[in-house]
Amino acid sequence: MEKLTIQEQDAMLAVWKTGEGNVKSFMEAMTPPVPPYTTVASTIKNLEKKGYLHSRLVGNAYLYAPAISEEAYKQKFMGSVVKDYFENSYKELVSFFAQKNKISADELREIIGLIEGKK
C-alpha cells in the first residue's frame, strides 16, 4: 500500500465519507477550498490505479467506491509513523503530544478509560 499525497488524502476522506459515488459527489463532500473538477477527477483516477478505489461504469459515468477502509489505512500508516518517529512506542507518541500541549489531562483520562474498559 502506497502512502497517499495530501491531495489524495483529501479525496479519499471525501470518498470514505460518501461511499460509492462520482467525482462530483466527492467534491461536494470535500472541505473548501475544493480543487477544480479536472484535478479531482485526475486524483480519483490515480487512486484507482494505486488500488485505493474500485470503479464501475453506470450508463456513461463511472462510480467509484473505496477498495480499502479508512480504518485499515489509518492502522497501516499510523503504525509506520510510530515506528519511524517514536521508536515504535505509542507511549512516546502520547508523551510527545502531551509535552507539546496537544492533548489535555482530561483527554488522557478518557484514553485511559478506553484502555481499561477493554480489559
PDB file of N, CA, C and O in Angstrom, residues 39-119:
ATOM      1  N   THR A  39      -8.934  18.381 -11.656  1.00  0.00           N
ATOM      2  CA  THR A  39      -7.908  17.974 -10.686  1.00  0.00           C
ATOM      3  C   THR A  39      -8.420  16.824  -9.823  1.00  0.00           C
ATOM      4  O   THR A  39      -7.716  15.830  -9.606  1.00  0.00           O
ATOM      5  N   VAL A  40      -9.654  16.959  -9.341  1.00  0.00           N
ATOM      6  CA  VAL A  40     -10.238  15.897  -8.510  1.00  0.00           C
ATOM      7  C   VAL A  40     -10.404  14.623  -9.332  1.00  0.00           C
ATOM      8  O   VAL A  40     -10.086  13.525  -8.864  1.00  0.00           O
ATOM      9  N   ALA A  41     -10.871  14.757 -10.570  1.00  0.00           N
ATOM     10  CA  ALA A  41     -11.051  13.582 -11.433  1.00  0.00           C
ATOM     11  C   ALA A  41      -9.719  12.874 -11.666  1.00  0.00           C
ATOM     12  O   ALA A  41      -9.643  11.636 -11.616  1.00  0.00           O
ATOM     13  N   SER A  42      -8.664  13.629 -11.887  1.00  0.00           N
ATOM     14  CA  SER A  42      -7.329  13.048 -12.081  1.00  0.00           C
ATOM     15  C   SER A  42      -6.856  12.346 -10.805  1.00  0.00           C
ATOM     16  O   SER A  42      -6.285  11.248 -10.864  1.00  0.00           O
ATOM     17  N   THR A  43      -7.106  12.977  -9.679  1.00  0.00           N
ATOM     18  CA  THR A  43      -6.725  12.377  -8.387  1.00  0.00           C
ATOM     19  C   THR A  43      -7.476  11.068  -8.158  1.00  0.00           C
ATOM     20  O   THR A  43      -6.885  10.072  -7.713  1.00  0.00           O
ATOM     21  N   ILE A  44      -8.764  11.047  -8.473  1.00  0.00           N
ATOM     22  CA  ILE A  44      -9.578   9.837  -8.320  1.00  0.00           C
ATOM     23  C   ILE A  44      -9.029   8.720  -9.212  1.00  0.00           C
ATOM     24  O   ILE A  44      -8.914   7.569  -8.783  1.00  0.00           O
ATOM     25  N   LYS A  45      -8.670   9.055 -10.447  1.00  0.00           N
ATOM     26  CA  LYS A  45      -8.085   8.050 -11.352  1.00  0.00           C
ATOM     27  C   LYS A  45      -6.771   7.507 -10.794  1.00  0.00           C
ATOM     28  O   LYS A  45      -6.504   6.303 -10.857  1.00  0.00           O
ATOM     29  N   ASN A  46      -5.942   8.385 -10.239  1.00  0.00           N
ATOM     30  CA  ASN A  46      -4.678   7.943  -9.635  1.00  0.00           C
ATOM     31  C   ASN A  46      -4.937   7.016  -8.448  1.00  0.00           C
ATOM     32  O   ASN A  46      -4.225   6.022  -8.261  1.00  0.00           O
ATOM     33  N   LEU A  47      -5.945   7.335  -7.648  1.00  0.00           N
ATOM     34  CA  LEU A  47      -6.291   6.481  -6.506  1.00  0.00           C
ATOM     35  C   LEU A  47      -6.757   5.105  -6.973  1.00  0.00           C
ATOM     36  O   LEU A  47      -6.461   4.095  -6.345  1.00  0.00           O
ATOM     37  N   GLU A  48      -7.461   5.081  -8.086  1.00  0.00           N
ATOM     38  CA  GLU A  48      -7.886   3.792  -8.641  1.00  0.00           C
ATOM     39  C   GLU A  48      -6.669   2.995  -9.112  1.00  0.00           C
ATOM     40  O   GLU A  48      -6.557   1.799  -8.826  1.00  0.00           O
ATOM     41  N   LYS A  49      -5.736   3.656  -9.792  1.00  0.00           N
ATOM     42  CA  LYS A  49      -4.515   2.981 -10.264  1.00  0.00           C
ATOM     43  C   LYS A  49      -3.701   2.428  -9.095  1.00  0.00           C
ATOM     44  O   LYS A  49      -3.075   1.382  -9.201  1.00  0.00           O
ATOM     45  N   LYS A  50      -3.687   3.160  -7.975  1.00  0.00           N
ATOM     46  CA  LYS A  50      -2.937   2.723  -6.793  1.00  0.00           C
ATOM     47  C   LYS A  50      -3.662   1.636  -6.006  1.00  0.00           C
ATOM     48  O   LYS A  50      -3.120   1.098  -5.049  1.00  0.00           O
ATOM     49  N   GLY A  51      -4.907   1.329  -6.385  1.00  0.00           N
ATOM     50  CA  GLY A  51      -5.645   0.260  -5.720  1.00  0.00           C
ATOM     51  C   GLY A  51      -6.486   0.713  -4.545  1.00  0.00           C
ATOM     52  O   GLY A  51      -7.016  -0.123  -3.810  1.00  0.00           O
ATOM     53  N   TYR A  52      -6.663   2.005  -4.371  1.00  0.00           N
ATOM     54  CA  TYR A  52      -7.471   2.514  -3.269  1.00  0.00           C
ATOM     55  C   TYR A  52      -8.957   2.568  -3.604  1.00  0.00           C
ATOM     56  O   TYR A  52      -9.795   2.627  -2.709  1.00  0.00           O
ATOM     57  N   LEU A  53      -9.295   2.568  -4.899  1.00  0.00           N
ATOM     58  CA  LEU A  53     -10.680   2.651  -5.341  1.00  0.00           C
ATOM     59  C   LEU A  53     -10.993   1.576  -6.362  1.00  0.00           C
ATOM     60  O   LEU A  53     -10.113   1.134  -7.100  1.00  0.00           O
ATOM     61  N   HIS A  54     -12.271   1.178  -6.392  1.00  0.00           N
ATOM     62  CA  HIS A  54     -12.824   0.336  -7.454  1.00  0.00           C
ATOM     63  C   HIS A  54     -13.762   1.220  -8.259  1.00  0.00           C
ATOM     64  O   HIS A  54     -14.350   2.150  -7.701  1.00  0.00           O
ATOM     65  N   SER A  55     -13.918   0.925  -9.533  1.00  0.00           N
ATOM     66  CA  SER A  55     -14.879   1.685 -10.329  1.00  0.00           C
ATOM     67  C   SER A  55     -15.775   0.732 -11.095  1.00  0.00           C
ATOM     68  O   SER A  55     -15.424  -0.422 -11.334  1.00  0.00           O
ATOM     69  N   ARG A  56     -16.939   1.272 -11.455  1.00  0.00           N
ATOM     70  CA  ARG A  56     -17.842   0.533 -12.334  1.00  0.00           C
ATOM     71  C   ARG A  56     -18.562   1.555 -13.207  1.00  0.00           C
ATOM     72  O   ARG A  56     -18.858   2.660 -12.758  1.00  0.00           O
ATOM     73  N   LEU A  57     -18.788   1.167 -14.437  1.00  0.00           N
ATOM     74  CA  LEU A  57     -19.440   2.041 -15.398  1.00  0.00           C
ATOM     75  C   LEU A  57     -20.946   1.884 -15.255  1.00  0.00           C
ATOM     76  O   LEU A  57     -21.477   0.772 -15.338  1.00  0.00           O
ATOM     77  N   VAL A  58     -21.636   2.992 -15.047  1.00  0.00           N
ATOM     78  CA  VAL A  58     -23.095   3.008 -14.971  1.00  0.00           C
ATOM     79  C   VAL A  58     -23.563   4.020 -16.015  1.00  0.00           C
ATOM     80  O   VAL A  58     -23.319   5.224 -15.864  1.00  0.00           O
ATOM     81  N   GLY A  59     -24.181   3.532 -17.062  1.00  0.00           N
ATOM     82  CA  GLY A  59     -24.538   4.420 -18.172  1.00  0.00           C
ATOM     83  C   GLY A  59     -23.265   4.911 -18.825  1.00  0.00           C
ATOM     84  O   GLY A  59     -22.437   4.131 -19.260  1.00  0.00           O
ATOM     85  N   ASN A  60     -23.084   6.226 -18.836  1.00  0.00           N
ATOM     86  CA  ASN A  60     -21.852   6.774 -19.417  1.00  0.00           C
ATOM     87  C   ASN A  60     -20.967   7.420 -18.354  1.00  0.00           C
ATOM     88  O   ASN A  60     -20.097   8.214 -18.672  1.00  0.00           O
ATOM     89  N   ALA A  61     -21.206   7.091 -17.078  1.00  0.00           N
ATOM     90  CA  ALA A  61     -20.415   7.677 -15.983  1.00  0.00           C
ATOM     91  C   ALA A  61     -19.842   6.561 -15.100  1.00  0.00           C
ATOM     92  O   ALA A  61     -20.436   5.493 -14.963  1.00  0.00           O
ATOM     93  N   TYR A  62     -18.703   6.856 -14.525  1.00  0.00           N
ATOM     94  CA  TYR A  62     -18.077   5.912 -13.600  1.00  0.00           C
ATOM     95  C   TYR A  62     -18.486   6.247 -12.166  1.00  0.00           C
ATOM     96  O   TYR A  62     -18.536   7.410 -11.776  1.00  0.00           O
ATOM     97  N   LEU A  63     -18.772   5.195 -11.419  1.00  0.00           N
ATOM     98  CA  LEU A  63     -18.977   5.311  -9.979  1.00  0.00           C
ATOM     99  C   LEU A  63     -17.784   4.654  -9.315  1.00  0.00           C
ATOM    100  O   LEU A  63     -17.315   3.593  -9.744  1.00  0.00           O
ATOM    101  N   TYR A  64     -17.300   5.297  -8.268  1.00  0.00           N
ATOM    102  CA  TYR A  64     -16.124   4.807  -7.549  1.00  0.00           C
ATOM    103  C   TYR A  64     -16.516   4.464  -6.123  1.00  0.00           C
ATOM    104  O   TYR A  64     -17.393   5.094  -5.531  1.00  0.00           O
ATOM    105  N   ALA A  65     -15.843   3.467  -5.580  1.00  0.00           N
ATOM    106  CA  ALA A  65     -16.063   3.060  -4.191  1.00  0.00           C
ATOM    107  C   ALA A  65     -14.712   2.710  -3.578  1.00  0.00           C
ATOM    108  O   ALA A  65     -13.788   2.282  -4.290  1.00  0.00           O
ATOM    109  N   PRO A  66     -14.590   2.881  -2.263  1.00  0.00           N
ATOM    110  CA  PRO A  66     -13.312   2.565  -1.610  1.00  0.00           C
ATOM    111  C   PRO A  66     -12.977   1.080  -1.735  1.00  0.00           C
ATOM    112  O   PRO A  66     -13.842   0.228  -1.567  1.00  0.00           O
ATOM    113  N   ALA A  67     -11.722   0.807  -2.009  1.00  0.00           N
ATOM    114  CA  ALA A  67     -11.229  -0.571  -2.033  1.00  0.00           C
ATOM    115  C   ALA A  67     -10.564  -0.910  -0.701  1.00  0.00           C
ATOM    116  O   ALA A  67     -10.257  -2.073  -0.431  1.00  0.00           O
ATOM    117  N   ILE A  68     -10.335   0.109   0.119  1.00  0.00           N
ATOM    118  CA  ILE A  68      -9.719  -0.066   1.428  1.00  0.00           C
ATOM    119  C   ILE A  68     -10.481   0.821   2.412  1.00  0.00           C
ATOM    120  O   ILE A  68     -10.887   1.924   2.065  1.00  0.00           O
ATOM    121  N   SER A  69     -10.655   0.330   3.609  1.00  0.00           N
ATOM    122  CA  SER A  69     -11.384   1.111   4.609  1.00  0.00           C
ATOM    123  C   SER A  69     -10.489   2.199   5.200  1.00  0.00           C
ATOM    124  O   SER A  69      -9.257   2.089   5.184  1.00  0.00           O
ATOM    125  N   GLU A  70     -11.127   3.216   5.720  1.00  0.00           N
ATOM    126  CA  GLU A  70     -10.379   4.288   6.377  1.00  0.00           C
ATOM    127  C   GLU A  70      -9.613   3.722   7.573  1.00  0.00           C
ATOM    128  O   GLU A  70      -8.465   4.091   7.816  1.00  0.00           O
ATOM    129  N   GLU A  71     -10.228   2.806   8.283  1.00  0.00           N
ATOM    130  CA  GLU A  71      -9.583   2.185   9.453  1.00  0.00           C
ATOM    131  C   GLU A  71      -8.309   1.439   9.057  1.00  0.00           C
ATOM    132  O   GLU A  71      -7.279   1.545   9.719  1.00  0.00           O
ATOM    133  N   ALA A  72      -8.370   0.679   7.961  1.00  0.00           N
ATOM    134  CA  ALA A  72      -7.194  -0.074   7.505  1.00  0.00           C
ATOM    135  C   ALA A  72      -6.068   0.881   7.108  1.00  0.00           C
ATOM    136  O   ALA A  72      -4.894   0.625   7.395  1.00  0.00           O
ATOM    137  N   TYR A  73      -6.422   1.992   6.452  1.00  0.00           N
ATOM    138  CA  TYR A  73      -5.406   2.972   6.063  1.00  0.00           C
ATOM    139  C   TYR A  73      -4.764   3.590   7.298  1.00  0.00           C
ATOM    140  O   TYR A  73      -3.543   3.690   7.394  1.00  0.00           O
ATOM    141  N   LYS A  74      -5.573   4.000   8.253  1.00  0.00           N
ATOM    142  CA  LYS A  74      -5.043   4.603   9.483  1.00  0.00           C
ATOM    143  C   LYS A  74      -4.120   3.631  10.206  1.00  0.00           C
ATOM    144  O   LYS A  74      -3.046   4.017  10.674  1.00  0.00           O
ATOM    145  N   GLN A  75      -4.557   2.390  10.309  1.00  0.00           N
ATOM    146  CA  GLN A  75      -3.762   1.388  11.022  1.00  0.00           C
ATOM    147  C   GLN A  75      -2.402   1.205  10.362  1.00  0.00           C
ATOM    148  O   GLN A  75      -1.373   1.173  11.035  1.00  0.00           O
ATOM    149  N   LYS A  76      -2.388   1.123   9.041  1.00  0.00           N
ATOM    150  CA  LYS A  76      -1.133   0.910   8.312  1.00  0.00           C
ATOM    151  C   LYS A  76      -0.178   2.087   8.495  1.00  0.00           C
ATOM    152  O   LYS A  76       0.990   1.908   8.835  1.00  0.00           O
ATOM    153  N   PHE A  77      -0.683   3.301   8.296  1.00  0.00           N
ATOM    154  CA  PHE A  77       0.221   4.443   8.279  1.00  0.00           C
ATOM    155  C   PHE A  77       0.489   5.032   9.650  1.00  0.00           C
ATOM    156  O   PHE A  77       1.561   5.584   9.876  1.00  0.00           O
ATOM    157  N   MET A  78      -0.413   4.891  10.591  1.00  0.00           N
ATOM    158  CA  MET A  78      -0.092   5.336  11.953  1.00  0.00           C
ATOM    159  C   MET A  78       0.961   4.406  12.543  1.00  0.00           C
ATOM    160  O   MET A  78       1.857   4.852  13.254  1.00  0.00           O
ATOM    161  N   GLY A  79       0.862   3.138  12.221  1.00  0.00           N
ATOM    162  CA  GLY A  79       1.878   2.200  12.690  1.00  0.00           C
ATOM    163  C   GLY A  79       3.259   2.561  12.169  1.00  0.00           C
ATOM    164  O   GLY A  79       4.249   2.507  12.908  1.00  0.00           O
ATOM    165  N   SER A  80       3.348   2.989  10.913  1.00  0.00           N
ATOM    166  CA  SER A  80       4.657   3.356  10.373  1.00  0.00           C
ATOM    167  C   SER A  80       5.148   4.679  10.962  1.00  0.00           C
ATOM    168  O   SER A  80       6.343   4.854  11.173  1.00  0.00           O
ATOM    169  N   VAL A  81       4.255   5.616  11.277  1.00  0.00           N
ATOM    170  CA  VAL A  81       4.660   6.870  11.925  1.00  0.00           C
ATOM    171  C   VAL A  81       5.223   6.566  13.311  1.00  0.00           C
ATOM    172  O   VAL A  81       6.286   7.074  13.691  1.00  0.00           O
ATOM    173  N   VAL A  82       4.540   5.716  14.055  1.00  0.00           N
ATOM    174  CA  VAL A  82       5.011   5.363  15.397  1.00  0.00           C
ATOM    175  C   VAL A  82       6.362   4.660  15.305  1.00  0.00           C
ATOM    176  O   VAL A  82       7.286   4.970  16.056  1.00  0.00           O
ATOM    177  N   LYS A  83       6.491   3.763  14.346  1.00  0.00           N
ATOM    178  CA  LYS A  83       7.750   3.024  14.180  1.00  0.00           C
ATOM    179  C   LYS A  83       8.889   3.961  13.782  1.00  0.00           C
ATOM    180  O   LYS A  83       9.973   3.920  14.359  1.00  0.00           O
ATOM    181  N   ASP A  84       8.629   4.835  12.803  1.00  0.00           N
ATOM    182  CA  ASP A  84       9.688   5.671  12.249  1.00  0.00           C
ATOM    183  C   ASP A  84      10.060   6.863  13.129  1.00  0.00           C
ATOM    184  O   ASP A  84      11.209   7.291  13.137  1.00  0.00           O
ATOM    185  N   TYR A  85       9.106   7.426  13.850  1.00  0.00           N
ATOM    186  CA  TYR A  85       9.357   8.676  14.573  1.00  0.00           C
ATOM    187  C   TYR A  85       9.297   8.566  16.097  1.00  0.00           C
ATOM    188  O   TYR A  85       9.725   9.484  16.787  1.00  0.00           O
ATOM    189  N   PHE A  86       8.754   7.472  16.619  1.00  0.00           N
ATOM    190  CA  PHE A  86       8.577   7.364  18.074  1.00  0.00           C
ATOM    191  C   PHE A  86       9.116   6.053  18.627  1.00  0.00           C
ATOM    192  O   PHE A  86       8.596   5.512  19.591  1.00  0.00           O
ATOM    193  N   GLU A  87      10.168   5.541  18.005  1.00  0.00           N
ATOM    194  CA  GLU A  87      10.864   4.345  18.479  1.00  0.00           C
ATOM    195  C   GLU A  87       9.914   3.158  18.681  1.00  0.00           C
ATOM    196  O   GLU A  87      10.056   2.382  19.614  1.00  0.00           O
ATOM    197  N   ASN A  88       8.895   3.092  17.811  1.00  0.00           N
ATOM    198  CA  ASN A  88       7.905   2.012  17.859  1.00  0.00           C
ATOM    199  C   ASN A  88       7.153   1.971  19.183  1.00  0.00           C
ATOM    200  O   ASN A  88       6.720   0.921  19.638  1.00  0.00           O
ATOM    201  N   SER A  89       6.989   3.141  19.809  1.00  0.00           N
ATOM    202  CA  SER A  89       6.345   3.221  21.123  1.00  0.00           C
ATOM    203  C   SER A  89       5.177   4.205  21.088  1.00  0.00           C
ATOM    204  O   SER A  89       5.366   5.405  20.872  1.00  0.00           O
ATOM    205  N   TYR A  90       3.982   3.684  21.330  1.00  0.00           N
ATOM    206  CA  TYR A  90       2.814   4.558  21.416  1.00  0.00           C
ATOM    207  C   TYR A  90       2.901   5.445  22.654  1.00  0.00           C
ATOM    208  O   TYR A  90       2.378   6.560  22.661  1.00  0.00           O
ATOM    209  N   LYS A  91       3.588   4.971  23.677  1.00  0.00           N
ATOM    210  CA  LYS A  91       3.817   5.794  24.861  1.00  0.00           C
ATOM    211  C   LYS A  91       4.611   7.044  24.488  1.00  0.00           C
ATOM    212  O   LYS A  91       4.294   8.152  24.929  1.00  0.00           O
ATOM    213  N   GLU A  92       5.636   6.883  23.647  1.00  0.00           N
ATOM    214  CA  GLU A  92       6.426   8.027  23.181  1.00  0.00           C
ATOM    215  C   GLU A  92       5.568   8.984  22.356  1.00  0.00           C
ATOM    216  O   GLU A  92       5.723  10.203  22.465  1.00  0.00           O
ATOM    217  N   LEU A  93       4.671   8.447  21.565  1.00  0.00           N
ATOM    218  CA  LEU A  93       3.765   9.266  20.760  1.00  0.00           C
ATOM    219  C   LEU A  93       2.870  10.125  21.657  1.00  0.00           C
ATOM    220  O   LEU A  93       2.782  11.336  21.484  1.00  0.00           O
ATOM    221  N   VAL A  94       2.244   9.504  22.635  1.00  0.00           N
ATOM    222  CA  VAL A  94       1.360  10.235  23.555  1.00  0.00           C
ATOM    223  C   VAL A  94       2.164  11.241  24.363  1.00  0.00           C
ATOM    224  O   VAL A  94       1.732  12.387  24.558  1.00  0.00           O
ATOM    225  N   SER A  95       3.340  10.858  24.804  1.00  0.00           N
ATOM    226  CA  SER A  95       4.203  11.758  25.568  1.00  0.00           C
ATOM    227  C   SER A  95       4.569  12.989  24.732  1.00  0.00           C
ATOM    228  O   SER A  95       4.566  14.119  25.241  1.00  0.00           O
ATOM    229  N   PHE A  96       4.856  12.777  23.465  1.00  0.00           N
ATOM    230  CA  PHE A  96       5.179  13.884  22.567  1.00  0.00           C
ATOM    231  C   PHE A  96       4.027  14.892  22.517  1.00  0.00           C
ATOM    232  O   PHE A  96       4.227  16.098  22.661  1.00  0.00           O
ATOM    233  N   PHE A  97       2.807  14.382  22.329  1.00  0.00           N
ATOM    234  CA  PHE A  97       1.656  15.279  22.251  1.00  0.00           C
ATOM    235  C   PHE A  97       1.361  15.953  23.586  1.00  0.00           C
ATOM    236  O   PHE A  97       0.961  17.114  23.623  1.00  0.00           O
ATOM    237  N   ALA A  98       1.593  15.265  24.676  1.00  0.00           N
ATOM    238  CA  ALA A  98       1.391  15.866  25.991  1.00  0.00           C
ATOM    239  C   ALA A  98       2.390  16.999  26.222  1.00  0.00           C
ATOM    240  O   ALA A  98       2.026  18.081  26.705  1.00  0.00           O
ATOM    241  N   GLN A  99       3.636  16.778  25.855  1.00  0.00           N
ATOM    242  CA  GLN A  99       4.668  17.802  26.032  1.00  0.00           C
ATOM    243  C   GLN A  99       4.422  19.025  25.153  1.00  0.00           C
ATOM    244  O   GLN A  99       4.772  20.138  25.525  1.00  0.00           O
ATOM    245  N   LYS A 100       3.812  18.822  24.010  1.00  0.00           N
ATOM    246  CA  LYS A 100       3.524  19.931  23.091  1.00  0.00           C
ATOM    247  C   LYS A 100       2.160  20.566  23.390  1.00  0.00           C
ATOM    248  O   LYS A 100       1.701  21.405  22.625  1.00  0.00           O
ATOM    249  N   ASN A 101       1.535  20.146  24.497  1.00  0.00           N
ATOM    250  CA  ASN A 101       0.209  20.648  24.887  1.00  0.00           C
ATOM    251  C   ASN A 101      -0.835  20.432  23.794  1.00  0.00           C
ATOM    252  O   ASN A 101      -1.720  21.258  23.593  1.00  0.00           O
ATOM    253  N   LYS A 102      -0.724  19.317  23.096  1.00  0.00           N
ATOM    254  CA  LYS A 102      -1.686  18.966  22.055  1.00  0.00           C
ATOM    255  C   LYS A 102      -2.742  17.985  22.561  1.00  0.00           C
ATOM    256  O   LYS A 102      -3.663  17.640  21.842  1.00  0.00           O
ATOM    257  N   ILE A 103      -2.560  17.532  23.809  1.00  0.00           N
ATOM    258  CA  ILE A 103      -3.527  16.634  24.421  1.00  0.00           C
ATOM    259  C   ILE A 103      -3.665  17.043  25.883  1.00  0.00           C
ATOM    260  O   ILE A 103      -2.674  17.322  26.557  1.00  0.00           O
ATOM    261  N   SER A 104      -4.898  17.109  26.344  1.00  0.00           N
ATOM    262  CA  SER A 104      -5.144  17.575  27.711  1.00  0.00           C
ATOM    263  C   SER A 104      -5.182  16.410  28.691  1.00  0.00           C
ATOM    264  O   SER A 104      -5.293  15.242  28.304  1.00  0.00           O
ATOM    265  N   ALA A 105      -5.126  16.753  29.970  1.00  0.00           N
ATOM    266  CA  ALA A 105      -5.218  15.732  31.022  1.00  0.00           C
ATOM    267  C   ALA A 105      -6.568  15.020  30.945  1.00  0.00           C
ATOM    268  O   ALA A 105      -6.644  13.799  31.144  1.00  0.00           O
ATOM    269  N   ASP A 106      -7.633  15.768  30.646  1.00  0.00           N
ATOM    270  CA  ASP A 106      -8.955  15.140  30.514  1.00  0.00           C
ATOM    271  C   ASP A 106      -8.976  14.141  29.357  1.00  0.00           C
ATOM    272  O   ASP A 106      -9.554  13.063  29.474  1.00  0.00           O
ATOM    273  N   GLU A 107      -8.343  14.496  28.250  1.00  0.00           N
ATOM    274  CA  GLU A 107      -8.280  13.579  27.113  1.00  0.00           C
ATOM    275  C   GLU A 107      -7.461  12.342  27.462  1.00  0.00           C
ATOM    276  O   GLU A 107      -7.827  11.222  27.071  1.00  0.00           O
ATOM    277  N   LEU A 108      -6.376  12.529  28.217  1.00  0.00           N
ATOM    278  CA  LEU A 108      -5.577  11.374  28.642  1.00  0.00           C
ATOM    279  C   LEU A 108      -6.384  10.462  29.561  1.00  0.00           C
ATOM    280  O   LEU A 108      -6.320   9.238  29.438  1.00  0.00           O
ATOM    281  N   ARG A 109      -7.158  11.062  30.488  1.00  0.00           N
ATOM    282  CA  ARG A 109      -8.017  10.240  31.360  1.00  0.00           C
ATOM    283  C   ARG A 109      -9.051   9.472  30.531  1.00  0.00           C
ATOM    284  O   ARG A 109      -9.340   8.308  30.814  1.00  0.00           O
ATOM    285  N   GLU A 110      -9.584  10.109  29.515  1.00  0.00           N
ATOM    286  CA  GLU A 110     -10.551   9.441  28.643  1.00  0.00           C
ATOM    287  C   GLU A 110      -9.890   8.264  27.917  1.00  0.00           C
ATOM    288  O   GLU A 110     -10.476   7.182  27.798  1.00  0.00           O
ATOM    289  N   ILE A 111      -8.659   8.460  27.448  1.00  0.00           N
ATOM    290  CA  ILE A 111      -7.918   7.381  26.779  1.00  0.00           C
ATOM    291  C   ILE A 111      -7.669   6.234  27.753  1.00  0.00           C
ATOM    292  O   ILE A 111      -7.846   5.065  27.413  1.00  0.00           O
ATOM    293  N   ILE A 112      -7.280   6.573  28.972  1.00  0.00           N
ATOM    294  CA  ILE A 112      -7.059   5.531  29.996  1.00  0.00           C
ATOM    295  C   ILE A 112      -8.342   4.762  30.235  1.00  0.00           C
ATOM    296  O   ILE A 112      -8.339   3.528  30.332  1.00  0.00           O
ATOM    297  N   GLY A 113      -9.466   5.474  30.302  1.00  0.00           N
ATOM    298  CA  GLY A 113     -10.761   4.813  30.483  1.00  0.00           C
ATOM    299  C   GLY A 113     -11.077   3.859  29.342  1.00  0.00           C
ATOM    300  O   GLY A 113     -11.582   2.761  29.557  1.00  0.00           O
ATOM    301  N   LEU A 114     -10.754   4.281  28.120  1.00  0.00           N
ATOM    302  CA  LEU A 114     -10.964   3.400  26.974  1.00  0.00           C
ATOM    303  C   LEU A 114     -10.118   2.152  27.066  1.00  0.00           C
ATOM    304  O   LEU A 114     -10.570   1.040  26.792  1.00  0.00           O
ATOM    305  N   ILE A 115      -8.852   2.335  27.469  1.00  0.00           N
ATOM    306  CA  ILE A 115      -7.930   1.200  27.586  1.00  0.00           C
ATOM    307  C   ILE A 115      -8.406   0.254  28.697  1.00  0.00           C
ATOM    308  O   ILE A 115      -8.461  -0.957  28.520  1.00  0.00           O
ATOM    309  N   GLU A 116      -8.757   0.813  29.845  1.00  0.00           N
ATOM    310  CA  GLU A 116      -9.192  -0.013  30.968  1.00  0.00           C
ATOM    311  C   GLU A 116     -10.510  -0.711  30.682  1.00  0.00           C
ATOM    312  O   GLU A 116     -10.750  -1.805  31.165  1.00  0.00           O
ATOM    313  N   GLY A 117     -11.341  -0.103  29.875  1.00  0.00           N
ATOM    314  CA  GLY A 117     -12.619  -0.694  29.506  1.00  0.00           C
ATOM    315  C   GLY A 117     -12.474  -1.913  28.602  1.00  0.00           C
ATOM    316  O   GLY A 117     -13.362  -2.733  28.503  1.00  0.00           O
ATOM    317  N   LYS A 118     -11.315  -2.058  27.979  1.00  0.00           N
ATOM    318  CA  LYS A 118     -11.075  -3.187  27.084  1.00  0.00           C
ATOM    319  C   LYS A 118     -10.514  -4.397  27.808  1.00  0.00           C
ATOM    320  O   LYS A 118     -10.353  -5.447  27.222  1.00  0.00           O
ATOM    321  N   LYS A 119     -10.183  -4.225  29.080  1.00  0.00           N
ATOM    322  CA  LYS A 119      -9.600  -5.365  29.817  1.00  0.00           C
ATOM    323  C   LYS A 119     -10.653  -6.361  30.172  1.00  0.00           C
ATOM    324  O   LYS A 119     -11.777  -6.139  30.367  1.00  0.00           O
TER     325      LYS A 119
END
